Amino acid sequence: MVKYINYTTEPPNNFDQLLNLYESLGWNSLKLTINDLERMCNQSWYAIYAFDEKQLVGMGRVISDGVITGVVCGLCVLPSYQSEGIGNEMVNRIIHHCEQNRVIPQLMCVESLEPYYETFGFKRFTIGMSKNINR
């Protein structure tokens, strides 16, 4: 059966769904709360959500000042919906939004995902660094 996926910039009514999505991917090592996730999305420069009916099945967002660069982050798809083109569609919409606003999209990813992002024209350009903090 073909699934109809609705893509929107409107956040979910219930951020429990985003918490479930993050946890299904093992992404909640920081023990983010529903309130943290809602704030994270609302404070993003751009966010795209993918729904199957009312179920959140994917999301991605961009952090930016809206002028020079935007950092693509949190791109994820529920495991049971992966490999159906949902991530591709969200990346294309993110790139389109950045291009419309003349913002250069950048991202950090694990090495195993480099070939995926290269298909969208992303190229390795630097070494990223991070500093751990106590949360």
PDB file of C-alpha atoms in Angstrom:
ATOM      1  CA  MET A   1       0.000   0.000   0.000  1.00  0.00           C
ATOM      2  CA  VAL A   2       1.388   3.418  -0.997  1.00  0.00           C
ATOM      3  CA  LYS A   3       1.680   5.828   1.898  1.00  0.00           C
ATOM      4  CA  TYR A   4       0.767   9.474   1.410  1.00  0.00           C
ATOM      5  CA  ILE A   5       3.215  11.605   3.356  1.00  0.00           C
ATOM      6  CA  ASN A   6       2.294  15.189   4.170  1.00  0.00           C
ATOM      7  CA  TYR A   7       5.233  17.600   4.467  1.00  0.00           C
ATOM      8  CA  THR A   8       4.651  20.771   6.437  1.00  0.00           C
ATOM      9  CA  THR A   9       6.414  23.475   8.387  1.00  0.00           C
ATOM     10  CA  GLU A  10       3.687  23.271  11.014  1.00  0.00           C
ATOM     11  CA  PRO A  11       5.023  21.511  14.113  1.00  0.00           C
ATOM     12  CA  PRO A  12       3.194  18.545  15.603  1.00  0.00           C
ATOM     13  CA  ASN A  13       0.377  19.235  18.043  1.00  0.00           C
ATOM     14  CA  ASN A  14       1.958  16.694  20.332  1.00  0.00           C
ATOM     15  CA  PHE A  15       5.733  16.725  20.798  1.00  0.00           C
ATOM     16  CA  ASP A  16       5.494  13.279  22.427  1.00  0.00           C
ATOM     17  CA  GLN A  17       5.706  12.045  18.847  1.00  0.00           C
ATOM     18  CA  LEU A  18       9.055  13.767  18.324  1.00  0.00           C
ATOM     19  CA  LEU A  19      10.354  12.312  21.584  1.00  0.00           C
ATOM     20  CA  ASN A  20       9.271   8.854  20.379  1.00  0.00           C
ATOM     21  CA  LEU A  21      10.989   9.458  17.024  1.00  0.00           C
ATOM     22  CA  TYR A  22      14.243  10.508  18.696  1.00  0.00           C
ATOM     23  CA  GLU A  23      14.132   7.565  21.084  1.00  0.00           C
ATOM     24  CA  SER A  24      13.415   5.107  18.246  1.00  0.00           C
ATOM     25  CA  LEU A  25      16.728   6.228  16.712  1.00  0.00           C
ATOM     26  CA  GLY A  26      18.677   6.197  19.986  1.00  0.00           C
ATOM     27  CA  TRP A  27      19.075   9.982  19.767  1.00  0.00           C
ATOM     28  CA  ASN A  28      18.079  10.987  23.268  1.00  0.00           C
ATOM     29  CA  SER A  29      21.329  10.493  25.168  1.00  0.00           C
ATOM     30  CA  LEU A  30      20.921  14.043  26.509  1.00  0.00           C
ATOM     31  CA  LYS A  31      17.574  13.065  28.083  1.00  0.00           C
ATOM     32  CA  LEU A  32      15.715  15.841  26.275  1.00  0.00           C
ATOM     33  CA  THR A  33      12.191  16.461  27.483  1.00  0.00           C
ATOM     34  CA  ILE A  34       9.113  17.163  25.415  1.00  0.00           C
ATOM     35  CA  ASN A  35       9.497  20.834  26.377  1.00  0.00           C
ATOM     36  CA  ASP A  36      13.152  20.808  25.226  1.00  0.00           C
ATOM     37  CA  LEU A  37      12.172  19.351  21.855  1.00  0.00           C
ATOM     38  CA  GLU A  38       9.350  21.832  21.378  1.00  0.00           C
ATOM     39  CA  ARG A  39      11.644  24.756  22.219  1.00  0.00           C
ATOM     40  CA  MET A  40      14.349  23.325  19.934  1.00  0.00           C
ATOM     41  CA  CYS A  41      11.948  23.210  16.988  1.00  0.00           C
ATOM     42  CA  ASN A  42      10.307  26.564  17.672  1.00  0.00           C
ATOM     43  CA  GLN A  43      13.681  28.305  17.901  1.00  0.00           C
ATOM     44  CA  SER A  44      14.935  26.835  14.628  1.00  0.00           C
ATOM     45  CA  TRP A  45      15.169  29.088  11.581  1.00  0.00           C
ATOM     46  CA  TYR A  46      13.390  26.457   9.503  1.00  0.00           C
ATOM     47  CA  ALA A  47      11.857  23.091  10.342  1.00  0.00           C
ATOM     48  CA  ILE A  48      10.137  20.541   8.132  1.00  0.00           C
ATOM     49  CA  TYR A  49       7.917  17.753   9.423  1.00  0.00           C
ATOM     50  CA  ALA A  50       6.682  14.615   7.640  1.00  0.00           C
ATOM     51  CA  PHE A  51       3.384  13.059   8.687  1.00  0.00           C
ATOM     52  CA  ASP A  52       1.571   9.873   7.727  1.00  0.00           C
ATOM     53  CA  GLU A  53      -1.964  10.941   8.592  1.00  0.00           C
ATOM     54  CA  LYS A  54      -1.455  12.388  12.099  1.00  0.00           C
ATOM     55  CA  GLN A  55       1.672  10.357  12.908  1.00  0.00           C
ATOM     56  CA  LEU A  56       4.999  12.198  12.810  1.00  0.00           C
ATOM     57  CA  VAL A  57       7.357  10.025  10.764  1.00  0.00           C
ATOM     58  CA  GLY A  58      10.201  12.453  10.041  1.00  0.00           C
ATOM     59  CA  MET A  59      11.630  15.878  10.667  1.00  0.00           C
ATOM     60  CA  GLY A  60      14.621  18.064   9.915  1.00  0.00           C
ATOM     61  CA  ARG A  61      15.590  21.578  10.830  1.00  0.00           C
ATOM     62  CA  VAL A  62      18.027  24.395  10.146  1.00  0.00           C
ATOM     63  CA  ILE A  63      19.678  26.684  12.666  1.00  0.00           C
ATOM     64  CA  SER A  64      20.634  30.020  11.122  1.00  0.00           C
ATOM     65  CA  ASP A  65      20.734  33.789  11.407  1.00  0.00           C
ATOM     66  CA  GLY A  66      19.063  33.778   7.985  1.00  0.00           C
ATOM     67  CA  VAL A  67      21.888  35.681   6.310  1.00  0.00           C
ATOM     68  CA  ILE A  68      24.993  33.611   5.554  1.00  0.00           C
ATOM     69  CA  THR A  69      24.880  29.964   6.621  1.00  0.00           C
ATOM     70  CA  GLY A  70      22.401  27.504   8.030  1.00  0.00           C
ATOM     71  CA  VAL A  71      23.298  24.330   9.876  1.00  0.00           C
ATOM     72  CA  VAL A  72      21.102  21.381   8.920  1.00  0.00           C
ATOM     73  CA  CYS A  73      20.484  19.213  11.966  1.00  0.00           C
ATOM     74  CA  GLY A  74      18.138  16.672  13.434  1.00  0.00           C
ATOM     75  CA  LEU A  75      17.196  15.130  10.082  1.00  0.00           C
ATOM     76  CA  CYS A  76      15.501  11.877  11.010  1.00  0.00           C
ATOM     77  CA  VAL A  77      12.940   9.371   9.811  1.00  0.00           C
ATOM     78  CA  LEU A  78      11.116   6.761  11.881  1.00  0.00           C
ATOM     79  CA  PRO A  79      12.884   3.417  11.256  1.00  0.00           C
ATOM     80  CA  SER A  80       9.777   1.755   9.795  1.00  0.00           C
ATOM     81  CA  TYR A  81       9.521   4.593   7.225  1.00  0.00           C
ATOM     82  CA  GLN A  82      13.187   4.741   6.174  1.00  0.00           C
ATOM     83  CA  SER A  83      14.228   4.063   2.570  1.00  0.00           C
ATOM     84  CA  GLU A  84      10.926   5.410   1.215  1.00  0.00           C
ATOM     85  CA  GLY A  85      12.250   8.794   0.043  1.00  0.00           C
ATOM     86  CA  ILE A  86      11.046  10.781   3.057  1.00  0.00           C
ATOM     87  CA  GLY A  87      14.545  11.901   4.085  1.00  0.00           C
ATOM     88  CA  ASN A  88      15.328  12.812   0.461  1.00  0.00           C
ATOM     89  CA  GLU A  89      12.222  14.968   0.233  1.00  0.00           C
ATOM     90  CA  MET A  90      12.994  16.752   3.491  1.00  0.00           C
ATOM     91  CA  VAL A  91      16.616  17.439   2.442  1.00  0.00           C
ATOM     92  CA  ASN A  92      15.416  18.812  -0.908  1.00  0.00           C
ATOM     93  CA  ARG A  93      12.928  21.098   0.846  1.00  0.00           C
ATOM     94  CA  ILE A  94      15.601  22.278   3.278  1.00  0.00           C
ATOM     95  CA  ILE A  95      18.008  23.032   0.418  1.00  0.00           C
ATOM     96  CA  HIS A  96      15.261  24.826  -1.526  1.00  0.00           C
ATOM     97  CA  HIS A  97      14.369  26.990   1.489  1.00  0.00           C
ATOM     98  CA  CYS A  98      18.045  27.872   2.016  1.00  0.00           C
ATOM     99  CA  GLU A  99      18.539  28.711  -1.670  1.00  0.00           C
ATOM    100  CA  GLN A 100      15.417  30.913  -1.713  1.00  0.00           C
ATOM    101  CA  ASN A 101      16.872  32.877   1.198  1.00  0.00           C
ATOM    102  CA  ARG A 102      20.472  32.867  -0.126  1.00  0.00           C
ATOM    103  CA  VAL A 103      21.629  30.942   2.948  1.00  0.00           C
ATOM    104  CA  ILE A 104      24.402  28.374   2.479  1.00  0.00           C
ATOM    105  CA  PRO A 105      23.344  25.000   3.941  1.00  0.00           C
ATOM    106  CA  GLN A 106      25.998  23.180   5.946  1.00  0.00           C
ATOM    107  CA  LEU A 107      25.871  20.071   8.100  1.00  0.00           C
ATOM    108  CA  MET A 108      27.857  17.681  10.208  1.00  0.00           C
ATOM    109  CA  CYS A 109      27.264  13.957   9.919  1.00  0.00           C
ATOM    110  CA  VAL A 110      28.875  10.650  10.685  1.00  0.00           C
ATOM    111  CA  GLU A 111      31.242   9.450   7.970  1.00  0.00           C
ATOM    112  CA  SER A 112      28.910   6.660   6.904  1.00  0.00           C
ATOM    113  CA  LEU A 113      26.325   9.266   5.817  1.00  0.00           C
ATOM    114  CA  GLU A 114      28.708  11.308   3.660  1.00  0.00           C
ATOM    115  CA  PRO A 115      27.775   9.449   0.427  1.00  0.00           C
ATOM    116  CA  TYR A 116      24.076  10.124   1.127  1.00  0.00           C
ATOM    117  CA  TYR A 117      24.571  13.883   1.522  1.00  0.00           C
ATOM    118  CA  GLU A 118      26.970  14.004  -1.442  1.00  0.00           C
ATOM    119  CA  THR A 119      24.038  12.979  -3.674  1.00  0.00           C
ATOM    120  CA  PHE A 120      22.498  16.373  -2.805  1.00  0.00           C
ATOM    121  CA  GLY A 121      25.695  18.266  -3.679  1.00  0.00           C
ATOM    122  CA  PHE A 122      27.165  18.569  -0.193  1.00  0.00           C
ATOM    123  CA  LYS A 123      30.966  18.355  -0.080  1.00  0.00           C
ATOM    124  CA  ARG A 124      33.368  17.800   2.797  1.00  0.00           C
ATOM    125  CA  PHE A 125      34.941  21.148   3.644  1.00  0.00           C
ATOM    126  CA  THR A 126      36.381  21.196   7.142  1.00  0.00           C
ATOM    127  CA  ILE A 127      36.861  19.366  10.385  1.00  0.00           C
ATOM    128  CA  GLY A 128      34.171  19.940  12.971  1.00  0.00           C
ATOM    129  CA  MET A 129      34.877  20.253  16.640  1.00  0.00           C
ATOM    130  CA  SER A 130      32.729  20.012  19.728  1.00  0.00           C
ATOM    131  CA  LYS A 131      33.175  20.717  23.418  1.00  0.00           C
ATOM    132  CA  ASN A 132      31.385  18.583  25.980  1.00  0.00           C
ATOM    133  CA  ILE A 133      29.553  20.413  28.724  1.00  0.00           C
ATOM    134  CA  ASN A 134      27.791  19.262  31.863  1.00  0.00           C
ATOM    135  CA  ARG A 135      24.034  19.345  31.318  1.00  0.00           C
TER     136      ARG A 135
END
